[in-house]
Coordinates of C-alpha atoms in Angstrom, one line a residue:
M1201 CA 43.2 -19.6 16.8
Q1202 CA 40.4 -18.7 19.1
K1203 CA 38.9 -16.5 16.3
S1204 CA 39.1 -19.3 13.9
R1205 CA 37.2 -21.6 16.3
K1206 CA 34.4 -18.9 16.7
L1207 CA 34.0 -18.5 12.9
I1208 CA 33.7 -22.3 12.4
A1209 CA 31.3 -22.7 15.3
L1210 CA 29.2 -19.9 13.7
M1211 CA 29.2 -21.8 10.4
I1212 CA 28.0 -25.0 12.1
C1213 CA 25.3 -23.3 14.0
L1214 CA 24.0 -21.9 10.6
F1215 CA 24.0 -25.3 9.1
F1216 CA 22.0 -26.8 12.1
V1217 CA 19.4 -23.9 12.0
V1218 CA 18.7 -24.8 8.2
A1219 CA 18.5 -28.5 8.9
L1220 CA 16.3 -28.1 12.0
A1221 CA 13.9 -25.7 10.0
G1222 CA 13.6 -28.5 7.4
N1223 CA 13.1 -31.3 10.0
F1224 CA 10.6 -29.3 11.9
G1225 CA 8.6 -28.9 8.7
A1226 CA 8.7 -32.6 8.1
V1227 CA 7.6 -33.4 11.6
A1228 CA 4.8 -30.9 11.4
H1229 CA 3.6 -32.6 8.2
A1230 CA 3.8 -36.0 9.7
E1231 CA 1.7 -35.1 12.6
N1232 CA -1.2 -33.8 10.3
K1233 CA -1.5 -36.7 7.7
T1234 CA -5.0 -35.5 6.5
K1235 CA -3.4 -32.2 5.0
Y1236 CA -1.6 -32.7 1.8
D1237 CA 0.7 -30.5 -0.4
I1238 CA -0.5 -30.6 -4.0
G1239 CA 1.8 -29.4 -6.8
T1240 CA 0.2 -28.0 -9.9
D1241 CA 1.1 -25.9 -13.0
T1242 CA 0.5 -22.1 -13.2
T1243 CA -0.3 -21.5 -16.8
F1244 CA -2.4 -24.4 -18.2
A1245 CA -5.8 -23.0 -18.7
P1246 CA -8.5 -24.3 -18.5
F1247 CA -7.1 -26.9 -16.1
E1248 CA -5.2 -24.6 -13.8
F1249 CA -4.7 -20.9 -13.9
E1250 CA -5.3 -17.9 -11.6
D1251 CA -8.4 -15.6 -11.9
V1252 CA -8.6 -11.9 -11.4
D1253 CA -9.1 -12.4 -7.7
G1254 CA -5.7 -14.3 -7.4
K1255 CA -7.6 -17.7 -6.9
F1256 CA -6.3 -20.7 -8.7
V1257 CA -9.3 -22.0 -10.7
G1258 CA -9.9 -24.5 -13.5
I1259 CA -10.9 -28.1 -14.2
D1260 CA -8.1 -29.5 -12.0
M1261 CA -8.7 -27.1 -9.3
D1262 CA -12.5 -27.5 -9.1
L1263 CA -12.1 -31.3 -9.3
L1264 CA -9.6 -31.3 -6.3
A1265 CA -11.7 -29.2 -4.3
A1266 CA -14.9 -31.3 -4.9
I1267 CA -13.1 -34.5 -4.1
A1268 CA -11.3 -33.0 -1.1
K1269 CA -14.8 -32.1 0.3
D1270 CA -16.2 -35.4 -0.6
Q1271 CA -13.5 -37.4 1.0
N1272 CA -13.0 -35.0 4.0
F1273 CA -9.3 -34.1 3.6
E1274 CA -7.5 -30.7 3.5
Y1275 CA -4.8 -29.6 1.1
T1276 CA -2.5 -26.8 0.1
I1277 CA -2.0 -26.0 -3.5
K1278 CA 1.8 -25.4 -4.5
P1279 CA 1.7 -23.4 -8.0
L1280 CA 5.1 -24.4 -9.2
G1281 CA 4.9 -24.8 -13.0
F1282 CA 4.7 -28.2 -14.5
N1283 CA 8.4 -29.2 -14.6
A1284 CA 9.0 -28.0 -11.1
A1285 CA 5.9 -29.7 -9.7
V1286 CA 7.1 -33.0 -11.2
Q1287 CA 10.5 -32.6 -9.7
A1288 CA 8.9 -31.7 -6.4
L1289 CA 6.9 -34.9 -6.4
E1290 CA 10.0 -36.9 -7.2
T1291 CA 11.9 -35.4 -4.2
N1292 CA 8.7 -35.8 -1.9
Q1293 CA 8.5 -31.9 -1.6
V1294 CA 4.7 -32.3 -2.4
D1295 CA 2.3 -35.3 -1.8
G1296 CA 0.8 -35.3 -5.2
V1297 CA 0.5 -33.4 -8.5
I1298 CA -2.6 -32.4 -10.5
A1299 CA -1.6 -30.6 -13.6
G1300 CA -3.1 -32.1 -16.6
M1301 CA -0.5 -34.8 -16.3
S1302 CA -0.7 -37.4 -19.0
I1303 CA -0.4 -41.0 -17.9
T1304 CA 2.4 -42.6 -19.8
D1305 CA 4.3 -46.0 -19.3
E1306 CA 7.6 -43.9 -18.6
R1307 CA 5.9 -41.9 -15.9
K1308 CA 4.4 -45.1 -14.3
Q1309 CA 7.7 -46.1 -13.5
K1310 CA 8.2 -43.3 -11.2
F1311 CA 4.6 -42.4 -10.1
D1312 CA 1.3 -44.0 -9.2
F1313 CA -1.6 -42.7 -11.1
S1314 CA -5.3 -42.4 -10.3
E1315 CA -7.8 -43.5 -12.6
P1316 CA -8.0 -41.2 -15.5
Y1317 CA -10.1 -38.2 -15.0
F1318 CA -9.8 -36.6 -18.6
D1319 CA -9.1 -38.0 -22.1
S1320 CA -7.1 -35.5 -24.1
G1321 CA -5.7 -35.4 -27.6
V1322 CA -3.2 -33.2 -29.5
V1323 CA -3.9 -30.4 -32.0
M1324 CA -1.8 -27.8 -34.1
A1325 CA -2.3 -24.2 -34.1
V1326 CA -1.0 -21.3 -36.1
R1327 CA -1.2 -17.5 -35.9
K1328 CA -4.7 -16.2 -36.7
D1329 CA -3.7 -14.6 -40.0
N1330 CA -1.6 -17.4 -41.2
D1331 CA -3.2 -19.1 -44.3
T1332 CA -0.1 -21.0 -45.6
I1333 CA 0.3 -23.6 -42.8
K1334 CA -2.6 -25.9 -42.9
R1335 CA -1.2 -29.3 -42.6
Y1336 CA 1.9 -31.1 -41.2
E1337 CA 3.5 -31.3 -44.7
D1338 CA 3.6 -27.4 -44.7
L1339 CA 6.0 -27.5 -41.6
K1340 CA 9.1 -28.7 -43.6
G1341 CA 12.1 -26.5 -42.8
Q1342 CA 10.0 -24.4 -40.2
R1343 CA 10.3 -23.9 -36.5
V1344 CA 7.6 -25.2 -34.3
A1345 CA 6.9 -24.3 -30.6
V1346 CA 6.3 -27.1 -28.0
K1347 CA 5.8 -27.1 -24.3
T1348 CA 8.1 -29.5 -22.4
G1349 CA 6.5 -32.4 -20.5
T1350 CA 3.3 -32.5 -22.5
E1351 CA 1.6 -34.6 -25.0
G1352 CA 2.1 -32.0 -27.7
Y1353 CA 5.8 -32.3 -27.1
T1354 CA 5.8 -36.1 -27.4
F1355 CA 3.7 -35.9 -30.6
A1356 CA 5.7 -33.2 -32.3
E1357 CA 9.0 -35.3 -31.5
S1358 CA 7.4 -38.4 -33.0
I1359 CA 6.6 -36.7 -36.4
K1360 CA 9.4 -34.1 -36.8
D1361 CA 11.8 -36.1 -38.7
K1362 CA 9.0 -37.3 -41.1
Y1363 CA 7.9 -33.7 -41.9
G1364 CA 11.3 -32.1 -41.4
F1365 CA 10.6 -29.2 -38.8
T1366 CA 12.6 -28.1 -36.0
M1367 CA 11.2 -28.1 -32.3
V1368 CA 11.6 -25.1 -30.1
P1369 CA 10.7 -25.9 -26.5
F1370 CA 9.2 -23.7 -23.8
D1371 CA 8.3 -24.2 -20.2
D1372 CA 4.8 -22.7 -20.3
S1373 CA 1.9 -22.4 -22.8
S1374 CA 1.7 -18.6 -22.9
Q1375 CA 5.5 -18.3 -24.0
M1376 CA 4.8 -20.9 -26.7
Y1377 CA 1.8 -19.0 -28.0
D1378 CA 3.9 -15.7 -28.1
E1379 CA 6.6 -17.5 -30.1
V1380 CA 4.0 -18.3 -32.7
K1381 CA 2.3 -14.9 -32.7
T1382 CA 5.6 -13.2 -33.1
G1383 CA 6.3 -15.3 -36.2
N1384 CA 9.5 -16.8 -34.7
S1385 CA 7.8 -20.2 -35.1
V1386 CA 5.0 -21.1 -37.5
A1387 CA 3.0 -23.3 -35.4
C1388 CA 2.6 -25.1 -32.2
F1389 CA 1.3 -28.3 -30.8
D1390 CA -0.5 -28.5 -27.5
D1391 CA -3.3 -30.6 -25.8
F1392 CA -6.7 -30.0 -27.6
P1393 CA -8.7 -28.6 -24.7
V1394 CA -5.9 -26.2 -23.8
L1395 CA -5.5 -24.8 -27.3
A1396 CA -9.2 -24.8 -28.0
Y1397 CA -9.8 -22.8 -24.7
G1398 CA -7.0 -20.3 -25.5
V1399 CA -8.6 -19.7 -28.9
T1400 CA -11.8 -18.7 -27.4
Q1401 CA -10.0 -16.4 -25.0
N1402 CA -8.5 -14.6 -27.9
N1403 CA -4.9 -15.9 -27.6
G1404 CA -4.2 -14.8 -31.3
L1405 CA -4.0 -18.4 -32.7
K1406 CA -6.4 -20.6 -34.7
L1407 CA -6.5 -24.6 -34.9
V1408 CA -5.8 -26.0 -38.3
T1409 CA -5.8 -29.8 -37.7
D1410 CA -8.2 -32.3 -36.3
K1411 CA -7.5 -33.7 -32.9
E1412 CA -5.0 -36.6 -32.7
K1413 CA -5.7 -39.3 -30.5
G1414 CA -4.0 -38.7 -27.1
G1415 CA -3.6 -40.1 -23.7
S1416 CA -5.5 -39.3 -20.4
Y1417 CA -4.9 -37.3 -17.5
G1418 CA -4.3 -38.5 -13.9
F1419 CA -3.6 -37.4 -10.4
A1420 CA 0.0 -38.6 -9.5
V1421 CA 1.8 -39.5 -6.3
N1422 CA 5.3 -40.7 -5.8
K1423 CA 5.9 -44.5 -6.4
G1424 CA 4.6 -46.3 -3.3
N1425 CA 4.0 -43.2 -1.3
N1426 CA 0.6 -41.5 -0.2
Q1427 CA -1.6 -44.5 -1.3
E1428 CA -4.3 -43.2 1.1
L1429 CA -4.4 -39.9 -0.8
L1430 CA -4.6 -41.8 -4.2
E1431 CA -7.4 -44.1 -3.0
K1432 CA -9.3 -40.9 -1.6
F1433 CA -8.8 -39.3 -5.1
N1434 CA -10.2 -42.3 -6.9
A1435 CA -13.2 -42.7 -4.5
G1436 CA -14.1 -39.1 -4.7
L1437 CA -13.8 -39.1 -8.5
V1438 CA -16.2 -42.0 -8.6
N1439 CA -18.7 -40.1 -6.5
L1440 CA -18.3 -37.0 -8.6
R1441 CA -19.0 -38.8 -11.7
N1442 CA -22.2 -40.6 -10.2
S1443 CA -23.6 -37.3 -8.7
G1444 CA -23.2 -35.4 -11.9
E1445 CA -20.7 -32.9 -10.2
Y1446 CA -18.0 -33.9 -12.7
D1447 CA -20.2 -33.1 -15.8
K1448 CA -21.0 -29.6 -14.2
I1449 CA -17.3 -28.9 -13.7
M1450 CA -16.4 -29.9 -17.4
S1451 CA -19.3 -27.9 -18.8
K1452 CA -18.2 -24.9 -16.7
Y1453 CA -14.9 -24.5 -18.5
L1454 CA -15.4 -26.4 -21.7
G1455 CA -19.0 -26.6 -22.4
E1456 CA -20.5 -29.1 -25.0
S1457 CA -18.3 -27.6 -27.9
G1458 CA -15.3 -26.7 -25.8
K1459 CA -16.3 -23.1 -25.4
G1460 CA -17.5 -23.0 -21.9
V1461 CA -16.0 -19.7 -20.6
A1462 CA -16.6 -16.4 -22.6
P1463 CA -13.6 -14.1 -22.8
V1464 CA -13.6 -11.0 -20.7
E1465 CA -13.3 -7.9 -23.1
R1466 CA -11.2 -5.2 -21.2
S1467 CA -9.5 -2.0 -22.4
R1468 CA -5.7 -1.7 -21.9
W1469 CA -6.2 0.4 -18.8
E1470 CA -8.9 -1.8 -17.4
L1471 CA -6.5 -4.8 -17.8
I1472 CA -3.6 -3.0 -16.2
S1473 CA -5.9 -1.8 -13.3
A1474 CA -7.1 -5.4 -12.5
S1475 CA -3.6 -6.7 -12.8
L1476 CA -1.8 -4.2 -10.5
P1477 CA -2.7 -5.8 -7.0
A1478 CA -1.2 -9.1 -8.1
L1479 CA 1.8 -7.4 -9.5
I1480 CA 2.3 -5.1 -6.5
K1481 CA 2.1 -8.2 -4.2
G1482 CA 4.7 -9.8 -6.5
M1483 CA 7.0 -6.9 -6.1
G1484 CA 6.5 -6.9 -2.4
N1485 CA 7.7 -10.5 -2.4
T1486 CA 10.7 -9.6 -4.5
L1487 CA 11.7 -6.8 -2.1
L1488 CA 11.2 -9.1 0.8
Y1489 CA 13.4 -11.9 -0.6
T1490 CA 15.9 -9.4 -1.6
L1491 CA 16.4 -7.7 1.7
V1492 CA 16.3 -10.7 3.7
S1493 CA 18.8 -12.4 1.4
L1494 CA 21.2 -9.5 1.2
L1495 CA 21.3 -9.1 5.0
I1496 CA 22.4 -12.8 5.3
A1497 CA 24.7 -12.3 2.3
F1498 CA 26.3 -9.4 4.1
L1499 CA 26.9 -11.5 7.3
L1500 CA 28.4 -14.3 5.2
G1501 CA 30.5 -11.8 3.3
L1502 CA 31.9 -10.3 6.5
V1503 CA 32.9 -13.8 7.9
F1504 CA 34.4 -15.1 4.6
G1505 CA 35.8 -11.7 3.7
F1506 CA 37.8 -11.4 6.9
M1507 CA 38.8 -15.1 6.3
K1508 CA 40.1 -14.4 2.9
V1509 CA 42.6 -11.7 4.2
S1510 CA 43.5 -13.7 7.2
H1511 CA 47.0 -14.8 7.9
N1512 CA 45.7 -18.4 8.6
K1513 CA 46.0 -20.5 5.3
V1514 CA 43.3 -22.8 6.6
L1515 CA 40.8 -20.0 6.8
R1516 CA 41.8 -18.5 3.5
G1517 CA 41.4 -21.9 1.9
I1518 CA 38.0 -22.4 3.3
A1519 CA 36.8 -18.7 2.2
T1520 CA 38.2 -19.4 -1.3
V1521 CA 36.4 -22.7 -1.7
F1522 CA 33.2 -20.9 -0.6
V1523 CA 33.6 -18.1 -3.2
D1524 CA 34.6 -20.5 -6.1
V1525 CA 31.6 -22.9 -5.4
F1526 CA 28.8 -20.5 -5.0
R1527 CA 30.1 -18.0 -7.5
G1528 CA 30.7 -20.7 -10.1
I1529 CA 27.4 -22.5 -10.0
P1530 CA 24.7 -20.8 -12.0
L1531 CA 21.8 -19.5 -9.9
I1532 CA 19.2 -21.7 -11.4
V1533 CA 21.2 -24.8 -10.9
L1534 CA 21.8 -23.9 -7.3
A1535 CA 18.1 -23.3 -6.7
F1536 CA 17.2 -26.8 -8.0
F1537 CA 20.0 -28.3 -6.0
I1538 CA 18.9 -26.6 -2.7
Y1539 CA 15.1 -27.1 -3.3
F1540 CA 15.1 -30.5 -4.8
G1541 CA 18.4 -32.1 -4.4
I1542 CA 19.3 -31.6 -0.7
P1543 CA 15.7 -32.6 0.7
Q1544 CA 15.6 -35.7 -1.4
A1545 CA 19.1 -36.7 -0.1
L1546 CA 18.4 -36.0 3.4
D1547 CA 14.7 -37.1 3.3
F1548 CA 13.0 -33.8 4.6
K1549 CA 10.7 -31.1 3.3
M1550 CA 12.3 -27.7 2.8
P1551 CA 9.9 -24.6 2.9
L1552 CA 10.2 -22.6 -0.4
F1553 CA 11.0 -19.4 1.6
V1554 CA 14.1 -21.1 3.2
A1555 CA 15.2 -22.6 -0.2
A1556 CA 14.8 -19.2 -2.0
V1557 CA 16.6 -17.2 0.7
L1558 CA 19.4 -19.7 0.9
T1559 CA 19.9 -19.7 -2.8
L1560 CA 20.0 -15.9 -3.1
S1561 CA 22.1 -15.5 0.1
L1562 CA 24.8 -18.2 -0.8
N1563 CA 25.1 -16.7 -4.3
A1564 CA 25.2 -13.1 -3.3
G1565 CA 27.4 -13.9 -0.2
A1566 CA 30.1 -15.2 -2.4
Y1567 CA 30.3 -11.9 -4.3
V1568 CA 30.0 -9.7 -1.1
T1569 CA 33.0 -11.7 0.2
E1570 CA 35.1 -10.6 -2.7
I1571 CA 33.8 -7.0 -2.5
I1572 CA 35.0 -7.0 1.2
R1573 CA 38.2 -8.7 0.3
G1574 CA 38.9 -6.3 -2.5
G1575 CA 38.0 -3.3 -0.3
I1576 CA 40.2 -4.3 2.4
Q1577 CA 43.2 -5.0 0.2
S1578 CA 42.8 -1.9 -1.6
I1579 CA 44.0 0.1 1.4
D1580 CA 47.8 0.8 1.6
P1581 CA 49.3 -2.0 3.8
G1582 CA 51.5 0.5 5.3
Q1583 CA 48.6 1.8 7.3
M1584 CA 48.2 -1.6 9.0
E1585 CA 51.8 -1.8 9.6
A1586 CA 52.0 1.7 11.0
A1587 CA 48.8 0.9 13.3
R1588 CA 50.6 -2.3 14.6
S1589 CA 53.9 -0.4 15.2
L1590 CA 52.1 2.0 17.5
G1591 CA 50.7 -1.1 19.7
L1592 CA 47.3 -1.4 18.2
P1593 CA 45.9 -5.1 18.2
Y1594 CA 45.2 -6.4 14.7
R1595 CA 41.4 -6.5 15.3
M1596 CA 41.4 -2.8 16.5
A1597 CA 43.5 -1.6 13.8
M1598 CA 41.2 -3.5 11.2
L1599 CA 38.1 -2.0 12.7
K1600 CA 39.2 1.5 13.4
I1601 CA 41.6 2.3 10.6
I1602 CA 41.3 0.0 7.5
L1603 CA 37.4 -0.7 7.5
P1604 CA 36.3 2.9 7.7
Q1605 CA 38.3 3.8 4.6
A1606 CA 37.6 0.3 2.9
V1607 CA 33.7 0.9 3.3
K1608 CA 33.8 4.2 1.2
I1609 CA 35.5 2.0 -1.6
M1610 CA 32.9 -0.9 -1.4
I1611 CA 29.7 1.2 -1.3
P1612 CA 29.3 1.2 -5.3
S1613 CA 29.8 -2.5 -5.5
F1614 CA 27.2 -3.1 -2.7
I1615 CA 24.8 -1.0 -4.4
N1616 CA 25.5 -3.0 -7.8
Q1617 CA 24.9 -6.2 -5.7
L1618 CA 21.6 -5.0 -4.3
V1619 CA 20.4 -4.5 -8.0
I1620 CA 21.7 -7.8 -9.3
T1621 CA 20.0 -9.8 -6.4
L1622 CA 16.8 -8.0 -6.8
K1623 CA 16.7 -9.0 -10.4
D1624 CA 17.9 -12.4 -9.7
T1625 CA 14.7 -13.2 -7.7
S1626 CA 13.0 -13.6 -11.1
I1627 CA 15.2 -16.7 -11.8
L1628 CA 13.7 -18.4 -8.8
S1629 CA 10.3 -18.6 -10.4
V1630 CA 11.5 -22.0 -11.8
I1631 CA 11.0 -23.4 -8.2
G1632 CA 7.6 -21.8 -7.7
L1633 CA 8.5 -18.5 -6.1
V1634 CA 5.8 -16.1 -6.9
E1635 CA 7.6 -12.8 -7.3
L1636 CA 7.0 -10.0 -9.8
T1637 CA 8.1 -11.9 -12.9
Q1638 CA 6.2 -15.0 -11.9
S1639 CA 3.1 -12.8 -11.1
G1640 CA 3.3 -11.5 -14.7
K1641 CA 3.5 -14.9 -16.2
I1642 CA 0.4 -16.0 -14.3
I1643 CA -1.6 -13.0 -15.3
I1644 CA -0.6 -13.6 -19.0
A1645 CA -1.6 -17.2 -19.0
R1646 CA -5.1 -15.9 -18.1
T1647 CA -5.3 -12.9 -20.3
F1648 CA -2.9 -13.6 -23.2
Q1649 CA -1.8 -10.0 -23.2
S1650 CA 2.1 -10.2 -23.2
F1651 CA 2.9 -6.7 -24.3
D1652 CA 0.8 -4.8 -21.7
I1653 CA 1.8 -7.0 -18.7
W1654 CA 5.4 -7.3 -19.5
L1655 CA 5.5 -3.5 -20.1
V1656 CA 4.1 -3.0 -16.6
V1657 CA 6.4 -5.4 -15.1
A1658 CA 9.5 -3.7 -16.7
I1659 CA 8.3 -0.2 -15.4
M1660 CA 7.9 -1.5 -11.9
Y1661 CA 11.3 -3.0 -11.9
L1662 CA 12.7 0.1 -13.4
I1663 CA 11.1 2.4 -10.8
V1664 CA 12.0 0.3 -7.8
I1665 CA 15.6 -0.1 -8.9
T1666 CA 16.0 3.5 -9.6
I1667 CA 14.5 4.5 -6.3
L1668 CA 16.9 2.1 -4.5
T1669 CA 19.8 3.4 -6.4
K1670 CA 19.0 7.0 -5.7
I1671 CA 18.8 6.2 -2.0
S1672 CA 22.0 4.3 -2.1
N1673 CA 23.8 7.0 -3.9
R1674 CA 22.7 9.6 -1.2
L1675 CA 24.0 7.3 1.4
E1676 CA 27.2 6.9 -0.3
G1677 CA 27.5 10.7 -0.7
R1678 CA 27.1 11.0 3.1
V1679 CA 29.7 8.3 4.1
R1680 CA 32.2 9.9 1.8
R1681 CA 31.6 13.3 3.3
G1682 CA 31.8 11.7 6.6

């Protein structure tokens, strides 16, 4: 009974540590109201993308920097991806969003927008060597790629029944372009300045239709929140237009003909060399999140693993629920729930690091629990009975006799879980975690060189996982011999 109380107390302490961490972040934010968290996309050139030095640049980024300087406020950029940025704004994880976000009546119900800072439009593009698709009528019976949450998506949806094509949605522009370049879809719709810029950067596509009249982009805050920030943005935008700074920023990326930035010609090796620092940093983040998460998962696994083999029905029931819940929820759903759902329900800001580690730890912890439970129960029950008959307490018999044998059986499963968790970090790019996979996406958004970058990313994963597996196998061999 005393053991049960200690375990329950430990769980309660862990819960309060997480809650206090979130509340501390909220308090710190409240004390410094002139510094804002701004969410943005990661792959929407020329409005926001990462340059070769790892800095986020583009029309939106330059506008925000100039307005912040003009209005004397500070901000931190949260590169989340468009869909995640919008969800973060809904749940008050960020104070505002600037991401080429079209002002629509539907979005006005949830968000307050600034005055428009850019008038856009929609255009269709096909693969550079495609001479058969020239107009909407040619799309009948074909697949067309679109990016979710954009004007291109809305426009394609409005005409798909009329022209008889099927929409294939993607979360970022580079994936959409690759879909067309590989021939899986014959065309794509996107905002005119984005597609026009991509064509000048040799993205492998060409424009085949005139620009359709589109909406306007605006800076967004949550409905009724951060009105001071919104007023500063509007005031700064007026000053930039009056001073000519706004026109300079537009010319820098679009020019008079929409070709403001010349493409950088690089050989394959030059591209890889320039991309390696960002990819290595991404791999470092991957390893950090993996190791921290696995350490916590191991502790959770020990607690709930012992609870699952306990003679106490209540403890076994709690452990069973833990395993069923966190092993049954898909990792991506768990990530959204922890990072967006819980902060919205409890009204606090959760740091991305905490959300990512919690997601990976709870998911891996459920599997580690079953590994430990299986290892312990694989030992002949007669050994525990023999130990108890000789007068050894249950805890001593478990630590001295059962566990040493069970660990040898568990090691291969632990190694497998290490590899799985390392690869699972890539899924957390959906909430803005910049690990190896997300680093690759960001580079591709700038260079449009999918094959080279994904090849390097795959090799890096292979090398690291192979090294970790070899080290783990050597450790397993020593334990078995010991």
